[in-house]
Short mmCIF file of N, CA and C and ligand atoms in Angstrom, two decimals:
data_model
loop_
_atom_site.label_atom_id
_atom_site.label_comp_id
_atom_site.label_asym_id
_atom_site.label_seq_id
_atom_site.Cartn_x
_atom_site.Cartn_y
_atom_site.Cartn_z
N MET A 59 89.74 -27.48 -29.87
CA MET A 59 88.88 -28.22 -28.36
C MET A 59 87.66 -28.04 -28.27
N GLU A 60 86.84 -28.59 -27.91
CA GLU A 60 85.15 -28.73 -27.97
C GLU A 60 84.86 -27.63 -27.31
N LYS A 61 83.41 -27.25 -28.19
CA LYS A 61 82.76 -25.92 -28.43
C LYS A 61 81.45 -26.89 -27.32
N ARG A 62 81.44 -25.31 -26.38
CA ARG A 62 80.45 -26.01 -25.59
C ARG A 62 79.35 -24.81 -25.27
N HIS A 63 78.16 -24.80 -25.37
CA HIS A 63 76.76 -24.35 -25.26
C HIS A 63 77.15 -23.57 -23.56
N ILE A 64 76.85 -22.27 -23.28
CA ILE A 64 76.53 -21.55 -21.94
C ILE A 64 75.03 -21.87 -21.29
N PHE A 65 74.91 -22.36 -20.47
CA PHE A 65 73.00 -22.21 -20.30
C PHE A 65 73.03 -21.08 -19.16
N LEU A 66 72.24 -19.95 -19.11
CA LEU A 66 72.00 -19.55 -18.26
C LEU A 66 70.85 -19.52 -17.43
N ILE A 67 70.65 -20.36 -16.32
CA ILE A 67 69.50 -20.60 -15.74
C ILE A 67 69.79 -19.61 -13.76
N GLY A 68 68.08 -19.74 -13.78
CA GLY A 68 68.18 -18.53 -12.60
C GLY A 68 66.94 -18.17 -12.83
N PHE A 69 65.94 -17.57 -11.29
CA PHE A 69 65.17 -17.20 -11.02
C PHE A 69 64.17 -16.23 -12.76
N MET A 70 63.22 -16.04 -12.47
CA MET A 70 62.71 -15.05 -13.23
C MET A 70 63.25 -13.67 -12.95
N GLY A 71 64.26 -12.96 -13.28
CA GLY A 71 64.39 -11.84 -13.32
C GLY A 71 65.63 -11.55 -13.11
N SER A 72 66.32 -12.75 -13.15
CA SER A 72 67.68 -12.72 -12.21
C SER A 72 68.49 -12.40 -13.17
N GLY A 73 68.41 -11.87 -14.15
CA GLY A 73 69.35 -11.13 -15.28
C GLY A 73 69.91 -11.85 -16.72
N LYS A 74 68.77 -13.09 -16.71
CA LYS A 74 69.79 -14.22 -18.39
C LYS A 74 69.90 -14.08 -19.49
N SER A 75 68.50 -12.86 -19.43
CA SER A 75 68.16 -12.15 -20.36
C SER A 75 68.86 -10.99 -21.19
N THR A 76 68.78 -10.63 -20.25
CA THR A 76 69.88 -9.57 -19.96
C THR A 76 71.51 -9.28 -20.63
N ILE A 77 72.04 -10.50 -20.13
CA ILE A 77 72.87 -10.72 -19.90
C ILE A 77 73.59 -11.36 -21.33
N ALA A 78 72.34 -12.52 -21.66
CA ALA A 78 72.95 -13.41 -23.14
C ALA A 78 72.73 -12.32 -24.47
N ASN A 79 72.33 -10.70 -24.08
CA ASN A 79 72.81 -9.94 -24.86
C ASN A 79 73.40 -9.09 -24.83
N TYR A 80 73.99 -9.01 -23.71
CA TYR A 80 75.08 -8.12 -23.49
C TYR A 80 76.17 -8.78 -24.18
N LEU A 81 76.48 -10.35 -23.45
CA LEU A 81 77.77 -11.31 -24.27
C LEU A 81 77.83 -11.44 -25.70
N TYR A 82 76.35 -11.37 -26.59
CA TYR A 82 76.16 -10.88 -27.94
C TYR A 82 76.58 -9.75 -28.19
N LYS A 83 76.30 -8.18 -27.56
CA LYS A 83 76.50 -7.66 -28.20
C LYS A 83 77.84 -6.88 -27.75
N LYS A 84 78.76 -7.17 -26.60
CA LYS A 84 79.95 -7.02 -26.27
C LYS A 84 80.85 -7.61 -27.20
N TYR A 85 80.42 -9.59 -27.29
CA TYR A 85 81.91 -10.13 -27.36
C TYR A 85 81.53 -10.81 -28.87
N GLY A 86 80.03 -11.16 -29.20
CA GLY A 86 79.44 -11.66 -30.50
C GLY A 86 78.65 -13.03 -30.41
N MET A 87 79.00 -13.83 -28.90
CA MET A 87 78.39 -14.63 -28.71
C MET A 87 76.54 -14.65 -28.99
N LEU A 88 76.68 -16.19 -29.63
CA LEU A 88 75.81 -16.15 -30.16
C LEU A 88 74.62 -16.62 -29.11
N GLN A 89 73.75 -15.82 -29.18
CA GLN A 89 72.53 -16.44 -27.98
C GLN A 89 71.21 -16.23 -28.43
N LEU A 90 70.52 -17.34 -27.64
CA LEU A 90 69.37 -18.09 -27.62
C LEU A 90 68.41 -17.26 -26.35
N ASP A 91 67.12 -17.25 -26.68
CA ASP A 91 66.47 -17.22 -25.27
C ASP A 91 65.16 -18.23 -25.58
N MET A 92 65.30 -19.25 -24.58
CA MET A 92 64.15 -20.61 -24.80
C MET A 92 62.90 -20.21 -24.14
N ASP A 93 62.24 -18.95 -23.60
CA ASP A 93 60.76 -18.28 -24.04
C ASP A 93 60.75 -17.60 -25.35
N GLN A 94 61.39 -16.83 -25.75
CA GLN A 94 61.22 -16.32 -27.27
C GLN A 94 61.41 -17.79 -28.43
N TYR A 95 62.02 -18.54 -28.55
CA TYR A 95 62.34 -19.51 -29.35
C TYR A 95 61.10 -20.29 -29.29
N ILE A 96 60.43 -20.49 -28.22
CA ILE A 96 58.99 -21.32 -27.99
C ILE A 96 58.48 -20.67 -28.73
N GLU A 97 57.58 -19.64 -27.76
CA GLU A 97 57.11 -18.40 -27.95
C GLU A 97 56.69 -18.57 -30.07
N LYS A 98 57.84 -18.37 -30.96
CA LYS A 98 57.83 -18.41 -31.98
C LYS A 98 57.56 -19.56 -32.82
N GLU A 99 58.16 -20.43 -31.60
CA GLU A 99 57.58 -21.93 -32.79
C GLU A 99 56.10 -21.88 -32.10
N GLU A 100 55.35 -21.69 -31.72
CA GLU A 100 53.88 -22.20 -31.17
C GLU A 100 53.44 -20.90 -31.31
N GLY A 101 54.15 -19.76 -31.72
CA GLY A 101 52.88 -18.88 -32.78
C GLY A 101 51.99 -18.22 -31.46
N ARG A 102 52.38 -18.05 -30.45
CA ARG A 102 52.08 -17.58 -29.37
C ARG A 102 52.51 -17.33 -28.08
N SER A 103 52.81 -16.08 -26.98
CA SER A 103 53.45 -16.26 -25.90
C SER A 103 53.07 -17.24 -24.72
N VAL A 104 53.71 -17.05 -24.25
CA VAL A 104 54.22 -18.22 -23.05
C VAL A 104 52.68 -18.00 -22.16
N SER A 105 52.45 -17.10 -21.77
CA SER A 105 51.45 -16.80 -21.04
C SER A 105 49.74 -17.18 -21.38
N SER A 106 49.45 -16.99 -22.67
CA SER A 106 48.70 -17.63 -23.92
C SER A 106 48.64 -19.26 -23.24
N ILE A 107 49.83 -19.53 -24.03
CA ILE A 107 50.57 -21.46 -23.68
C ILE A 107 50.08 -21.92 -22.35
N PHE A 108 50.41 -20.98 -21.31
CA PHE A 108 49.80 -21.34 -20.35
C PHE A 108 48.14 -21.42 -19.79
N ALA A 109 47.22 -20.63 -20.61
CA ALA A 109 45.93 -20.33 -19.88
C ALA A 109 45.52 -21.28 -20.90
N GLN A 110 45.92 -21.42 -22.44
CA GLN A 110 45.26 -22.53 -23.24
C GLN A 110 45.61 -24.24 -23.03
N GLU A 111 47.01 -24.32 -22.50
CA GLU A 111 47.39 -25.87 -22.56
C GLU A 111 47.74 -26.02 -20.96
N GLY A 112 47.56 -24.94 -20.27
CA GLY A 112 48.60 -25.61 -18.76
C GLY A 112 49.74 -25.59 -19.18
N GLU A 113 50.38 -25.73 -17.78
CA GLU A 113 51.67 -25.88 -17.33
C GLU A 113 52.60 -26.63 -18.20
N ALA A 114 51.83 -27.72 -17.95
CA ALA A 114 52.90 -29.01 -18.30
C ALA A 114 53.12 -29.25 -19.39
N TYR A 115 52.01 -28.40 -20.62
CA TYR A 115 52.58 -29.04 -22.06
C TYR A 115 53.81 -27.88 -22.05
N PHE A 116 53.79 -26.38 -21.81
CA PHE A 116 54.98 -25.62 -21.91
C PHE A 116 55.79 -26.45 -20.59
N ARG A 117 56.47 -27.00 -20.12
CA ARG A 117 57.24 -27.65 -19.61
C ARG A 117 57.77 -28.44 -20.76
N LYS A 118 56.91 -29.11 -21.46
CA LYS A 118 56.92 -30.48 -22.36
C LYS A 118 57.77 -30.09 -23.35
N LEU A 119 57.89 -28.66 -24.01
CA LEU A 119 58.18 -27.51 -24.88
C LEU A 119 59.46 -27.79 -24.41
N GLU A 120 59.73 -27.31 -23.04
CA GLU A 120 61.07 -26.99 -22.88
C GLU A 120 62.17 -27.98 -23.04
N THR A 121 61.53 -29.35 -22.28
CA THR A 121 62.36 -30.44 -22.51
C THR A 121 62.70 -30.65 -23.88
N GLU A 122 61.72 -30.58 -25.03
CA GLU A 122 61.63 -30.90 -26.10
C GLU A 122 62.85 -30.39 -26.78
N PHE A 123 62.82 -28.81 -26.28
CA PHE A 123 63.99 -28.00 -26.98
C PHE A 123 65.06 -28.55 -26.14
N LEU A 124 65.29 -28.32 -25.14
CA LEU A 124 67.02 -29.03 -24.71
C LEU A 124 67.35 -30.53 -25.43
N LYS A 125 66.30 -31.02 -25.76
CA LYS A 125 66.71 -32.21 -26.06
C LYS A 125 67.21 -32.31 -27.24
N SER A 126 66.60 -31.61 -28.02
CA SER A 126 66.58 -31.40 -29.76
C SER A 126 67.62 -30.37 -30.38
N PHE A 127 68.43 -29.30 -29.51
CA PHE A 127 69.12 -28.53 -29.16
C PHE A 127 70.65 -28.79 -29.86
N ASP A 128 70.58 -28.74 -30.86
CA ASP A 128 71.72 -29.46 -31.76
C ASP A 128 72.76 -28.39 -32.22
N GLU A 129 73.26 -27.18 -31.78
CA GLU A 129 73.57 -26.14 -32.36
C GLU A 129 75.36 -26.31 -32.76
N LYS A 130 75.78 -26.30 -33.93
CA LYS A 130 77.71 -26.56 -34.03
C LYS A 130 78.27 -25.44 -33.16
N GLU A 131 77.58 -24.44 -32.73
CA GLU A 131 78.36 -23.29 -32.87
C GLU A 131 78.06 -23.10 -31.25
N ALA A 132 79.40 -22.31 -30.58
CA ALA A 132 78.66 -22.28 -28.64
C ALA A 132 77.82 -21.32 -28.93
N PHE A 133 76.77 -21.59 -27.88
CA PHE A 133 75.67 -20.36 -28.18
C PHE A 133 75.71 -20.36 -26.54
N VAL A 134 74.64 -18.95 -26.10
CA VAL A 134 74.62 -18.38 -24.87
C VAL A 134 73.16 -18.97 -24.71
N VAL A 135 72.68 -19.65 -23.88
CA VAL A 135 71.07 -20.31 -23.95
C VAL A 135 70.89 -19.36 -22.75
N SER A 136 69.14 -18.21 -22.68
CA SER A 136 68.87 -18.39 -21.50
C SER A 136 67.81 -18.60 -21.13
N CYS A 137 67.96 -19.55 -20.55
CA CYS A 137 66.57 -20.48 -19.91
C CYS A 137 65.32 -20.24 -19.27
N GLY A 138 64.44 -20.26 -19.19
CA GLY A 138 62.92 -19.91 -18.26
C GLY A 138 63.47 -20.62 -17.09
N GLY A 139 62.69 -19.80 -15.82
CA GLY A 139 63.02 -20.07 -14.34
C GLY A 139 63.19 -21.39 -13.46
N GLY A 140 61.75 -22.12 -14.70
CA GLY A 140 61.69 -23.19 -14.32
C GLY A 140 62.68 -24.48 -14.49
N VAL A 141 63.33 -24.25 -15.78
CA VAL A 141 63.90 -25.13 -16.93
C VAL A 141 64.43 -26.69 -15.58
N PRO A 142 65.50 -25.60 -14.52
CA PRO A 142 66.18 -26.56 -13.62
C PRO A 142 65.94 -27.32 -12.96
N MET A 143 63.71 -27.06 -12.49
CA MET A 143 63.18 -27.78 -11.62
C MET A 143 62.91 -29.66 -12.43
N ASN A 144 63.12 -29.80 -13.62
CA ASN A 144 63.31 -31.32 -13.96
C ASN A 144 64.35 -31.68 -14.30
N GLU A 145 64.62 -32.89 -13.34
CA GLU A 145 65.83 -33.27 -13.40
C GLU A 145 66.20 -34.03 -15.18
N ARG A 146 66.03 -34.17 -15.86
CA ARG A 146 65.98 -34.48 -17.28
C ARG A 146 66.61 -33.27 -18.10
N ASN A 147 65.60 -31.97 -18.08
CA ASN A 147 66.28 -31.04 -18.37
C ASN A 147 67.98 -30.43 -17.93
N VAL A 148 68.18 -30.84 -16.63
CA VAL A 148 69.64 -30.19 -16.40
C VAL A 148 70.36 -31.81 -17.11
N GLN A 149 70.00 -32.38 -16.97
CA GLN A 149 70.93 -34.14 -17.58
C GLN A 149 71.31 -33.05 -19.54
N GLU A 150 70.16 -32.68 -19.95
CA GLU A 150 70.55 -32.22 -21.33
C GLU A 150 71.68 -31.21 -21.71
N MET A 151 71.20 -29.80 -20.59
CA MET A 151 72.27 -28.87 -20.49
C MET A 151 73.68 -29.77 -19.90
N ARG A 152 73.86 -30.53 -19.15
CA ARG A 152 75.05 -30.93 -18.04
C ARG A 152 75.84 -31.86 -19.39
N LYS A 153 75.19 -32.04 -20.62
CA LYS A 153 76.14 -33.23 -21.88
C LYS A 153 76.13 -32.13 -22.80
N LYS A 154 75.54 -31.25 -22.54
CA LYS A 154 75.99 -30.10 -23.93
C LYS A 154 76.38 -28.70 -23.64
N GLY A 155 76.98 -28.28 -22.18
CA GLY A 155 77.46 -27.50 -22.02
C GLY A 155 77.63 -26.79 -20.70
N ILE A 156 78.09 -25.88 -20.04
CA ILE A 156 78.27 -25.46 -19.04
C ILE A 156 76.81 -24.62 -18.05
N ILE A 157 76.84 -24.88 -17.18
CA ILE A 157 75.64 -24.46 -16.25
C ILE A 157 76.34 -23.35 -15.39
N VAL A 158 75.29 -22.23 -15.53
CA VAL A 158 75.69 -20.93 -15.07
C VAL A 158 74.01 -20.69 -14.36
N LEU A 159 74.64 -20.38 -12.73
CA LEU A 159 73.12 -19.75 -12.12
C LEU A 159 73.33 -18.19 -11.91
N LEU A 160 72.60 -17.53 -12.53
CA LEU A 160 72.37 -15.99 -11.83
C LEU A 160 71.56 -15.89 -10.61
N HIS A 161 71.90 -15.24 -10.01
CA HIS A 161 70.91 -15.09 -8.57
C HIS A 161 70.92 -13.41 -8.21
N ALA A 162 69.66 -13.38 -7.33
CA ALA A 162 69.74 -12.01 -7.32
C ALA A 162 68.42 -12.34 -6.00
N GLN A 163 68.91 -11.23 -5.18
CA GLN A 163 67.89 -11.46 -3.54
C GLN A 163 66.67 -11.05 -4.11
N PRO A 164 65.25 -12.09 -3.42
CA PRO A 164 64.01 -11.50 -3.95
C PRO A 164 63.56 -10.39 -3.99
N GLU A 165 64.42 -9.12 -2.92
CA GLU A 165 63.71 -7.59 -3.10
C GLU A 165 64.27 -7.55 -4.48
N THR A 166 65.67 -7.29 -4.67
CA THR A 166 66.79 -7.05 -6.70
C THR A 166 65.10 -7.44 -7.71
N ILE A 167 64.89 -9.09 -6.94
CA ILE A 167 64.13 -9.01 -8.60
C ILE A 167 62.63 -8.58 -8.38
N TYR A 168 62.09 -8.36 -7.17
CA TYR A 168 60.34 -7.79 -7.34
C TYR A 168 60.89 -6.55 -7.75
N GLN A 169 61.79 -5.64 -7.34
CA GLN A 169 61.93 -3.97 -8.01
C GLN A 169 62.56 -4.59 -9.87
N ARG A 170 62.94 -5.31 -10.40
CA ARG A 170 63.40 -5.36 -11.46
C ARG A 170 61.79 -5.46 -11.99
N ILE A 171 60.84 -6.73 -11.55
CA ILE A 171 59.87 -7.39 -12.56
C ILE A 171 58.55 -6.53 -12.12
N LYS A 172 58.70 -6.52 -11.01
CA LYS A 172 56.97 -5.89 -10.04
C LYS A 172 56.49 -5.01 -11.55
N ASN A 173 56.67 -4.44 -12.66
CA ASN A 173 55.46 -3.88 -13.61
C ASN A 173 55.64 -4.15 -14.82
N SER A 174 56.34 -5.56 -15.17
CA SER A 174 56.03 -6.48 -16.15
C SER A 174 54.88 -7.71 -16.16
N HIS A 175 54.11 -7.80 -17.16
CA HIS A 175 53.35 -9.06 -17.26
C HIS A 175 53.24 -10.35 -17.82
N HIS A 176 54.13 -10.73 -18.09
CA HIS A 176 54.47 -11.66 -19.49
C HIS A 176 54.47 -12.96 -18.27
N ARG A 177 55.14 -13.11 -17.22
CA ARG A 177 55.18 -13.82 -16.39
C ARG A 177 54.24 -14.67 -15.85
N PRO A 178 53.16 -15.88 -16.52
CA PRO A 178 51.98 -16.49 -15.82
C PRO A 178 51.90 -16.89 -14.20
N LEU A 179 53.72 -17.31 -14.12
CA LEU A 179 53.18 -17.89 -12.34
C LEU A 179 53.17 -16.57 -11.55
N LEU A 180 53.78 -14.84 -11.87
CA LEU A 180 53.69 -14.31 -11.03
C LEU A 180 52.23 -13.12 -11.69
N GLU A 181 51.74 -13.74 -12.34
CA GLU A 181 50.77 -12.44 -12.75
C GLU A 181 49.93 -12.11 -11.45
N ASN A 182 49.34 -12.81 -10.58
CA ASN A 182 48.78 -13.24 -9.52
C ASN A 182 49.15 -12.41 -8.37
N ASN A 183 50.45 -12.77 -8.09
CA ASN A 183 50.97 -13.07 -7.38
C ASN A 183 52.17 -12.22 -7.35
N MET A 184 51.89 -11.12 -7.45
CA MET A 184 53.79 -9.88 -7.71
C MET A 184 53.83 -9.53 -6.42
N THR A 185 54.69 -10.40 -5.27
CA THR A 185 55.08 -9.58 -4.02
C THR A 185 56.19 -10.07 -3.78
N GLU A 186 57.09 -9.55 -2.79
CA GLU A 186 58.15 -9.69 -2.88
C GLU A 186 58.35 -11.13 -1.93
N SER A 187 57.06 -11.42 -0.97
CA SER A 187 57.13 -12.18 -0.38
C SER A 187 56.58 -14.08 -1.56
N TYR A 188 55.80 -13.70 -2.02
CA TYR A 188 56.08 -14.88 -3.02
C TYR A 188 57.13 -15.58 -3.93
N ILE A 189 58.20 -14.25 -4.37
CA ILE A 189 59.18 -14.19 -4.78
C ILE A 189 60.18 -15.30 -3.73
N GLU A 190 59.90 -14.58 -2.97
CA GLU A 190 61.00 -15.20 -1.88
C GLU A 190 60.59 -16.53 -1.59
N ASN A 191 59.42 -17.01 -1.60
CA ASN A 191 58.92 -18.57 -1.03
C ASN A 191 59.42 -19.03 -2.10
N LEU A 192 58.76 -19.00 -3.56
CA LEU A 192 59.19 -19.87 -4.56
C LEU A 192 60.52 -20.08 -4.81
N MET A 193 61.23 -18.63 -4.62
CA MET A 193 62.93 -19.14 -4.70
C MET A 193 63.32 -20.56 -4.37
N GLU A 194 62.61 -19.88 -2.64
CA GLU A 194 63.23 -20.63 -1.17
C GLU A 194 63.03 -22.82 -1.96
N GLN A 195 61.66 -22.32 -2.43
CA GLN A 195 61.33 -23.64 -2.79
C GLN A 195 62.47 -24.37 -4.31
N ARG A 196 62.85 -23.73 -4.86
CA ARG A 196 63.73 -23.81 -5.63
C ARG A 196 64.85 -23.97 -5.92
N TRP A 197 65.88 -22.92 -4.77
CA TRP A 197 67.18 -22.80 -4.75
C TRP A 197 68.08 -24.16 -4.27
N ALA A 198 67.88 -25.22 -3.69
CA ALA A 198 68.44 -26.17 -3.90
C ALA A 198 68.64 -26.98 -5.19
N VAL A 199 67.45 -27.35 -5.71
CA VAL A 199 67.51 -27.60 -6.87
C VAL A 199 68.68 -26.83 -7.50
N TYR A 200 68.38 -25.31 -8.01
CA TYR A 200 69.19 -24.45 -8.62
C TYR A 200 70.22 -25.22 -8.29
N GLU A 201 70.87 -24.61 -7.16
CA GLU A 201 72.40 -24.75 -6.62
C GLU A 201 72.91 -26.05 -7.26
N GLN A 202 72.11 -26.70 -7.16
CA GLN A 202 72.59 -28.89 -7.24
C GLN A 202 73.15 -28.88 -8.83
N ALA A 203 72.37 -27.81 -9.20
CA ALA A 203 72.53 -27.72 -11.43
C ALA A 203 73.63 -27.31 -11.85
N ALA A 204 73.75 -25.91 -10.88
CA ALA A 204 74.91 -25.44 -11.66
C ALA A 204 76.43 -25.72 -11.35
N ASP A 205 76.87 -25.67 -12.26
CA ASP A 205 78.27 -25.45 -12.25
C ASP A 205 79.35 -24.02 -11.72
N VAL A 206 78.27 -23.25 -12.02
CA VAL A 206 79.10 -21.72 -11.39
C VAL A 206 77.45 -20.92 -10.98
N ILE A 207 78.11 -19.98 -9.99
CA ILE A 207 77.34 -19.44 -9.17
C ILE A 207 77.55 -18.30 -9.66
N VAL A 208 76.62 -17.15 -9.89
CA VAL A 208 76.94 -15.51 -10.01
C VAL A 208 76.39 -14.88 -9.61
N THR A 209 76.06 -13.80 -8.57
CA THR A 209 75.37 -12.75 -8.14
C THR A 209 75.59 -11.96 -9.17
N THR A 210 74.06 -10.84 -9.35
CA THR A 210 73.35 -9.83 -10.23
C THR A 210 73.50 -8.69 -9.37
N ASP A 211 72.48 -8.78 -8.25
CA ASP A 211 72.20 -7.89 -7.40
C ASP A 211 73.30 -6.25 -7.35
N HIS A 212 73.28 -5.70 -7.57
CA HIS A 212 73.38 -4.35 -7.85
C HIS A 212 74.88 -4.16 -8.88
N ARG A 213 74.78 -4.74 -9.88
CA ARG A 213 76.23 -5.15 -9.90
C ARG A 213 75.80 -4.92 -11.87
N ASN A 214 76.60 -4.25 -12.62
CA ASN A 214 75.94 -4.08 -14.20
C ASN A 214 76.46 -5.43 -15.34
N ALA A 215 75.49 -5.35 -16.32
CA ALA A 215 76.12 -6.35 -17.26
C ALA A 215 77.72 -6.83 -17.71
N GLU A 216 78.34 -5.49 -17.34
CA GLU A 216 79.75 -5.89 -17.68
C GLU A 216 80.43 -6.56 -16.56
N GLU A 217 80.39 -5.98 -14.72
CA GLU A 217 80.57 -6.51 -14.08
C GLU A 217 80.54 -8.44 -14.41
N ILE A 218 79.30 -8.35 -14.45
CA ILE A 218 78.13 -9.89 -14.08
C ILE A 218 79.23 -10.45 -15.24
N SER A 219 79.07 -10.12 -16.67
CA SER A 219 79.74 -10.70 -17.79
C SER A 219 81.15 -11.24 -17.57
N THR A 220 81.88 -10.31 -16.90
CA THR A 220 82.75 -10.38 -17.32
C THR A 220 83.40 -11.61 -16.38
N GLU A 221 82.52 -12.40 -14.44
CA GLU A 221 83.08 -12.94 -13.83
C GLU A 221 82.27 -14.23 -14.58
N ILE A 222 81.11 -14.10 -15.73
CA ILE A 222 80.72 -15.66 -15.88
C ILE A 222 81.64 -16.07 -17.07
N LEU A 223 82.59 -15.22 -17.40
CA LEU A 223 83.27 -15.41 -18.81
C LEU A 223 84.90 -15.81 -17.78
N GLU A 224 85.17 -15.02 -16.57
CA GLU A 224 86.34 -16.24 -16.13
C GLU A 224 86.31 -16.81 -15.28
N LYS A 225 84.59 -17.56 -14.65
CA LYS A 225 84.48 -18.54 -14.52
C LYS A 225 84.32 -19.68 -15.43
N THR A 226 83.49 -19.39 -16.40
CA THR A 226 83.63 -20.68 -17.19
C THR A 226 84.67 -21.03 -17.84
N LYS A 227 85.39 -19.69 -17.97
CA LYS A 227 86.63 -20.43 -18.52
C LYS A 227 87.68 -21.42 -17.66
N MET A 228 87.65 -20.85 -15.75
CA MET A 228 87.96 -22.02 -14.72
C MET A 228 88.09 -23.04 -14.98
N GLN A 229 86.44 -23.18 -15.18
CA GLN A 229 86.05 -24.33 -15.64
C GLN A 229 86.73 -25.84 -17.62
N GLY A 230 87.45 -24.36 -17.48
CA GLY A 230 88.34 -24.85 -19.08
C GLY A 230 86.91 -25.31 -20.00
N GLU A 231 87.47 -25.81 -21.06
CA GLU A 231 87.29 -26.92 -22.48
C GLU A 231 86.36 -26.05 -22.80
N ARG A 232 85.59 -24.28 -22.53
CA ARG A 232 84.89 -23.28 -23.93
C ARG A 232 86.15 -23.48 -24.70
N VAL A 233 85.34 -23.20 -25.62
CA VAL A 233 85.80 -22.03 -27.46
C VAL A 233 87.32 -22.76 -27.24
C1 S3P B 561 59.05 -19.66 -15.64
C2 S3P B 561 59.74 -18.49 -15.79
C3 S3P B 561 59.35 -17.78 -17.29
C4 S3P B 561 58.98 -18.58 -17.90
C5 S3P B 561 57.74 -18.64 -17.76
C6 S3P B 561 57.65 -19.60 -16.68
C7 S3P B 561 59.59 -20.14 -14.37
O1 S3P B 561 60.78 -17.10 -17.86
O2 S3P B 561 59.48 -19.19 -18.52
O3 S3P B 561 56.82 -17.93 -17.19
O4 S3P B 561 58.74 -20.91 -14.00
O5 S3P B 561 60.29 -19.54 -13.28
P1 S3P B 561 62.14 -16.08 -16.94
O6 S3P B 561 62.40 -16.86 -16.45
O7 S3P B 561 62.61 -16.15 -18.20
O8 S3P B 561 61.24 -15.20 -16.78
#
């Protein structure tokens, strides 16, 4: 059967990287973190890219990554929170795999990421209401892009991963 990638999308702090890491540790599923990949390629952090080149340049890098992503093995790719906002990115992900949206409430997100400092969009806006607002602006597009939606509030990585694997299998064709 055809091997397909799993693209984890969702708001910052929804659990994408944590879950991709867990799927690797527990099931040996290969994983790739888009932000980390871009940081390595560019030799600088996402925050530096935003500060030095602007957001549009970073968005171009995301699209270039997805267009050229051509691994033969099935990967779990954790995407930056802005990735689905570009329709071209959604088309690329659709072609190459299944899109899983991780969702958490703004208060959960806020509690998870309030002390972190590597997300330029939130650096001077780290409040629950800002998160809620940005999530509202993005939600319809996220939902539209998703093949599968899994909520992550008050759940551990085991529960979330099990649901992802069940739901992606139900969609068929994987591995
Ligand atoms: C962004 C999310 C970040 C990172 C960048 C922009 C966004 O990734 O790509 O700071 O627009 O939501 P995470 O979702 O992994 O935090």
